[in-house]
Tab-separated table of C-alpha atoms in Angstrom:
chain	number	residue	atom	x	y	z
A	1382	UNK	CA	-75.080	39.369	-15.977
A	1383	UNK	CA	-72.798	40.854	-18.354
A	1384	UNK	CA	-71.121	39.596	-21.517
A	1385	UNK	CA	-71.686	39.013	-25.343
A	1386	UNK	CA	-74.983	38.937	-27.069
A	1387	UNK	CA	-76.161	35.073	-27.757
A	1388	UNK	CA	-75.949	34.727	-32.101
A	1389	UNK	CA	-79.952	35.406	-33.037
A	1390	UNK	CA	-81.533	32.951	-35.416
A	1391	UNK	CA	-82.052	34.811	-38.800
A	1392	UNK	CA	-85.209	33.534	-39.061
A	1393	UNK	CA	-87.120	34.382	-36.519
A	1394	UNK	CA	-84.837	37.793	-35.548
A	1395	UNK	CA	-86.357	41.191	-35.923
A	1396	UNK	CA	-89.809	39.858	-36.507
A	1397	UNK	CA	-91.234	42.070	-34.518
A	1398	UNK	CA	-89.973	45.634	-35.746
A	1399	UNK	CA	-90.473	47.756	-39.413
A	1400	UNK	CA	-87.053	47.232	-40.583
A	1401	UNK	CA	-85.601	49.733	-43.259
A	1402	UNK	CA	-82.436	49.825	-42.469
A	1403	UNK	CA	-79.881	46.688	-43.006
A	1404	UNK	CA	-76.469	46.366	-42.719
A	1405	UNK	CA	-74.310	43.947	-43.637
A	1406	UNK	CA	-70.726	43.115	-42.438
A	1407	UNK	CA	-67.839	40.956	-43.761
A	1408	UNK	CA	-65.063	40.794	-41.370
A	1409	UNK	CA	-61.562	40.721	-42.455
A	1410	UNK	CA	-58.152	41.536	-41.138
A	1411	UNK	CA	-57.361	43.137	-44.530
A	1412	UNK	CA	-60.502	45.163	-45.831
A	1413	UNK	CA	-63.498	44.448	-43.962
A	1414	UNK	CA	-66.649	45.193	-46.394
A	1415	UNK	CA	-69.870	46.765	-44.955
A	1416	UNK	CA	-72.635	47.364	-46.736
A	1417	UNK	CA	-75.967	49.989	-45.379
A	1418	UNK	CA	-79.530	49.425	-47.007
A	1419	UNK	CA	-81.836	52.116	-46.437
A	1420	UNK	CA	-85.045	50.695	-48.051
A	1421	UNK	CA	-86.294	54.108	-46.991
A	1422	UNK	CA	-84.075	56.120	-48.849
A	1423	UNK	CA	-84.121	53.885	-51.879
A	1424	UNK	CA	-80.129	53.972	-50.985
A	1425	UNK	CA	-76.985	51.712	-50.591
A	1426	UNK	CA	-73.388	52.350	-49.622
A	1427	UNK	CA	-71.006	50.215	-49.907
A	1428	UNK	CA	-67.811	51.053	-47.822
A	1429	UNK	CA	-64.495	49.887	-47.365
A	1430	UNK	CA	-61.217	49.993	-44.861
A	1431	UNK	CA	-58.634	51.299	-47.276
A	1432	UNK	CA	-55.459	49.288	-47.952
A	1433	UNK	CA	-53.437	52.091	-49.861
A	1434	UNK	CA	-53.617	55.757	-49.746
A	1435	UNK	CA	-55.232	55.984	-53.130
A	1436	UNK	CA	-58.289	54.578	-52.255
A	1437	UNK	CA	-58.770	57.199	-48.703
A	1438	UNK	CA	-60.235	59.643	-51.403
A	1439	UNK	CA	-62.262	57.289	-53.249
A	1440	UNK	CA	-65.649	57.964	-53.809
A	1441	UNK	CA	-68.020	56.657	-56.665
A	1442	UNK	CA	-72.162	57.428	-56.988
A	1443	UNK	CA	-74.578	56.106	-59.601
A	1444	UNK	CA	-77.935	54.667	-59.694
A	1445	UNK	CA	-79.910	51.279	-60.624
A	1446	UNK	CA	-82.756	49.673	-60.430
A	1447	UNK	CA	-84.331	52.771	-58.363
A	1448	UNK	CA	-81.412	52.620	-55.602
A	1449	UNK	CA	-78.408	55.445	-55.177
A	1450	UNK	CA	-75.192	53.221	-54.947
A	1451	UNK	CA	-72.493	54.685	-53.240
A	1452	UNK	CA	-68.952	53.905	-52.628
A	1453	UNK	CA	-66.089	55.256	-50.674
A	1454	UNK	CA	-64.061	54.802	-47.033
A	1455	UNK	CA	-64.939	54.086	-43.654
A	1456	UNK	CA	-64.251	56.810	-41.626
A	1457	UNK	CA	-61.568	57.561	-39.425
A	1458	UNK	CA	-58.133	56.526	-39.669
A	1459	UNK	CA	-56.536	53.538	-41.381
A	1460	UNK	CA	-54.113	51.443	-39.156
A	1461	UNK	CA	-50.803	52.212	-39.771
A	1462	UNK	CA	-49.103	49.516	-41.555
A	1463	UNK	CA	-46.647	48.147	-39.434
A	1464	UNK	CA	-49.354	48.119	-36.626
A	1465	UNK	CA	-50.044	44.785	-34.521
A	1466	UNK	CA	-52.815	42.654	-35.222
A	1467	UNK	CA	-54.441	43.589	-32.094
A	1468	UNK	CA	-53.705	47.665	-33.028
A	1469	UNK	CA	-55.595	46.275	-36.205
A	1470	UNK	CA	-58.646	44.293	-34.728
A	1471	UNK	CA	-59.030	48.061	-32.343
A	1472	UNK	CA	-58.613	50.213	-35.616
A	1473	UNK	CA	-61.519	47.695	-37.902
A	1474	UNK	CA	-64.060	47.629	-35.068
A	1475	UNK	CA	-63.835	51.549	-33.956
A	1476	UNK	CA	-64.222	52.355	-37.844
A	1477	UNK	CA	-67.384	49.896	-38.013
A	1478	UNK	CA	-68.971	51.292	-35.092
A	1479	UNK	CA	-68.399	54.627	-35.711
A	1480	UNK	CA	-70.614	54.505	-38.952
A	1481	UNK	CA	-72.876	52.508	-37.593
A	1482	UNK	CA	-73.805	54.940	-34.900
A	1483	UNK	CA	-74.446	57.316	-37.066
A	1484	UNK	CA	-76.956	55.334	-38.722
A	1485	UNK	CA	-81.104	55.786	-37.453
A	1486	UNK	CA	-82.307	53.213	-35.211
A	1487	UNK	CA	-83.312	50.680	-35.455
A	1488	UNK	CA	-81.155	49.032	-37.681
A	1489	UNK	CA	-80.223	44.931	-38.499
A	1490	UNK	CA	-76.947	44.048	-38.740
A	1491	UNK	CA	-75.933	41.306	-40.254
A	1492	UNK	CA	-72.520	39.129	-39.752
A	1493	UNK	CA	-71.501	36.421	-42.063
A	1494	UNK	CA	-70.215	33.727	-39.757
A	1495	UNK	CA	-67.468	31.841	-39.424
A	1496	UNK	CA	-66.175	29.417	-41.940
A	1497	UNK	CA	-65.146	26.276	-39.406
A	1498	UNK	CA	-63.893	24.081	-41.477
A	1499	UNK	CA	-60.424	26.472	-41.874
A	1500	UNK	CA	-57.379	25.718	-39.485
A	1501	UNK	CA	-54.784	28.258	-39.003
A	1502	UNK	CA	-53.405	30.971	-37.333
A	1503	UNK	CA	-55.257	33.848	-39.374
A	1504	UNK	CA	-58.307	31.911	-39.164
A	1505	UNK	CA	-57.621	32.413	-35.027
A	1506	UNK	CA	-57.347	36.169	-35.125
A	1507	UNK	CA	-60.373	36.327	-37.743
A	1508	UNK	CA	-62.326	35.251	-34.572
A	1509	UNK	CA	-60.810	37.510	-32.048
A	1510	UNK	CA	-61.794	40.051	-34.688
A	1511	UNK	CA	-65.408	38.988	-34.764
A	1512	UNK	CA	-65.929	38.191	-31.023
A	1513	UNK	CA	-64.229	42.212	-30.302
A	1514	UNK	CA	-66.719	43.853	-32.768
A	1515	UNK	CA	-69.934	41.395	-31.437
A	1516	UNK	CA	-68.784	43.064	-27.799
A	1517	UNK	CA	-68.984	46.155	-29.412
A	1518	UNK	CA	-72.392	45.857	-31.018
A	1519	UNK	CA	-73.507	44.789	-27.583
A	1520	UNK	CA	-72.106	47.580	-25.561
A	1521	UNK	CA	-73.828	49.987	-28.400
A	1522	UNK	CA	-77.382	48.207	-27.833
A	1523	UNK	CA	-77.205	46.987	-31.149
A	1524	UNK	CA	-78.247	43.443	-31.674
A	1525	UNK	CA	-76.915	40.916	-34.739
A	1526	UNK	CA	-77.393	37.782	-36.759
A	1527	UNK	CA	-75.320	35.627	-37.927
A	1528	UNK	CA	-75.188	33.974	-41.568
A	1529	UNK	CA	-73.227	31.015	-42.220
A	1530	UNK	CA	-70.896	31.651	-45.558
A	1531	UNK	CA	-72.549	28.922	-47.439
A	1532	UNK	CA	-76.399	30.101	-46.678
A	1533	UNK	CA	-74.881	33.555	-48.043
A	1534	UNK	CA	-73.789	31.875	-51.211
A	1535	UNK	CA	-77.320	30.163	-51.395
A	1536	UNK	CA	-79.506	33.080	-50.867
A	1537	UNK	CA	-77.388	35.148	-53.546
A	1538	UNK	CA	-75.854	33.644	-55.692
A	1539	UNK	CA	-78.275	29.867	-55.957
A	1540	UNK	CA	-75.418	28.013	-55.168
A	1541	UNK	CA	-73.987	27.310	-51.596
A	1542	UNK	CA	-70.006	26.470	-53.070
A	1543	UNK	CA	-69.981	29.648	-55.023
A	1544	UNK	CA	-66.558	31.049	-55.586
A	1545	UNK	CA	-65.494	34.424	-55.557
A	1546	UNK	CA	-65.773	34.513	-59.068
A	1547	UNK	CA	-69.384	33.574	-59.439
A	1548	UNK	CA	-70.423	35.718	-56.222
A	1549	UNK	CA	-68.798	39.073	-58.384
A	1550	UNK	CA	-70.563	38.151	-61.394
A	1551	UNK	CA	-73.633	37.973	-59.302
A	1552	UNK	CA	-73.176	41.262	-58.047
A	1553	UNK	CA	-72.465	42.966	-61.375
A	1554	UNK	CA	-75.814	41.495	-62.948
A	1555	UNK	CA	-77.586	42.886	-59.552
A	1556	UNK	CA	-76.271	46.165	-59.226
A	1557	UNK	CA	-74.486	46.819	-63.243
A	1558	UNK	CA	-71.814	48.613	-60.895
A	1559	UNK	CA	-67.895	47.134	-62.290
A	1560	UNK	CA	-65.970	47.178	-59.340
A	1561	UNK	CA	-62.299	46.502	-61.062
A	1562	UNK	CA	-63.013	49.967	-63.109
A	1563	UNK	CA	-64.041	51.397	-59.805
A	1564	UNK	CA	-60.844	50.836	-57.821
A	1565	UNK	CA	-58.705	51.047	-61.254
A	1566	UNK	CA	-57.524	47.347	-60.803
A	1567	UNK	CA	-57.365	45.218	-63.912
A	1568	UNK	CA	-59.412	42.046	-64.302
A	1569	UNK	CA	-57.446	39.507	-65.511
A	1570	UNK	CA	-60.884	37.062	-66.376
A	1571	UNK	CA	-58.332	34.145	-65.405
A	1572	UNK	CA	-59.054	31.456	-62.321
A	1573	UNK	CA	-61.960	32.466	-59.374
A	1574	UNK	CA	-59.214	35.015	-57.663
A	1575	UNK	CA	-60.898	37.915	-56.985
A	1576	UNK	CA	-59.108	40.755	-54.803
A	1577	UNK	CA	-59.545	43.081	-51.884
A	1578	UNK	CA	-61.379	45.061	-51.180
A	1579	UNK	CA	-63.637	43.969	-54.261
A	1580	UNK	CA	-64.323	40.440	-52.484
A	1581	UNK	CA	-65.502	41.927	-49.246
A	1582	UNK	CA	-67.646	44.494	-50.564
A	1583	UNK	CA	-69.309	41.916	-52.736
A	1584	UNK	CA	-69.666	39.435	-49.710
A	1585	UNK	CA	-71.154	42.150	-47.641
A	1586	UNK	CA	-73.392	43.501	-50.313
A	1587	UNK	CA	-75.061	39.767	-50.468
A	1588	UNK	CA	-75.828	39.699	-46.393
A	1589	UNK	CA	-78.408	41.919	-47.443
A	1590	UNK	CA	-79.201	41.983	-51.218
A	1591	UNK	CA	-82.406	39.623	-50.316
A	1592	UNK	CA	-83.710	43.111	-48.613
A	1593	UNK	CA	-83.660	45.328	-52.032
């Protein structure tokens, strides 16, 4: 029988392997964050699908708290920008899955899940998105949980109706890495905005922050 992979409960998922490597994914039609814990390695990068042509040479390194953070691009191309939203969905999954199969096996990926309460059209092609990179996973033999958004809030951030504010601030304490100086984008310190690609690298970073 062929088809998708069933969604794994996170609790009980992986129990029976020596896991060093996590991964953790944020899907987005903008600027999908992934983030790749190697507890092995004592490292973390933190990549990004670039928006503007500035940031397809970005690169930053330091180290905290005994890790090597690194940030930069996915590889491969970006989508050109008048593509389709299907040339977009193709372009986001074959830049996931090409740096995931470079990574050593085996490996846990991790998926924050769908937020169900939204209604709308982008909400619709967030989950064509999703279901084309789970069929990828599945036709690389790699398997995947899912985390709903609010259990991702709880875990890192204490609070399951964190907002994007609180969720950055989280990450700044954790890894003392200032994203806005990173991608040269001014923080304004006004309302919970915060912008891509910082959001998604923060959200993906916290899919597997509980590992470090």
């Amino acid at each position: 029988m062929y088809g998708c992979p069933l969604i794994v409960d996170t609790r009980t998922a992986f129990s029976l392997f020596s896991l060093s490597m996590y991964v953790g994914l944020d899907m987005s039609l903008t600027s999908p964050g992934i983030t790749i814990l190697d507890k092995k390695s004592k490292t973390v990068s933190l990549l990004f699908i670039p928006q503007r042509v500035s940031e397809r040479m970005l690169t930053f390194e330091t180290d905290y708290a005994g890790y090597h953070y690194t940030i930069r691009p996915v590889s491969g191309e970006m989508a050109p920008r008048t593509s389709s939203q299907d040339t977009r969905i193709y372009y986001i999954v074959q830049s996931i899955s090409k740096e995931l199969a470079a990574l050593p096996r085996p490996i846990s990926v991790i998926i924050e899940g769908y937020a169900f309460g939204m209604r709308s059209s982008s909400h619709s092609i967030l989950h064509e998105l999703g279901g084309a990179l789970k069929c990828k996973l599945f036709q690389m033999g790699i398997p995947y949980t899912t985390t709903a958004p609010t259990s991702v809030k709880k875990m890192f951030a204490n609070d399951g109706r964190a907002s994007k504010r609180v969720m950055y601030e989280k990450f700044l304490s954790v890894t003392h890495i200032d994203l806005f100086c990173v991608f040269r984008m001014q923080d304004k310190s006004i309302g919970l905005k915060i912008p891509t690609p910082i959001q998604d690298i923060v959200d993906s970073f916290a899919l597997v922050a509980q590992h470090l």
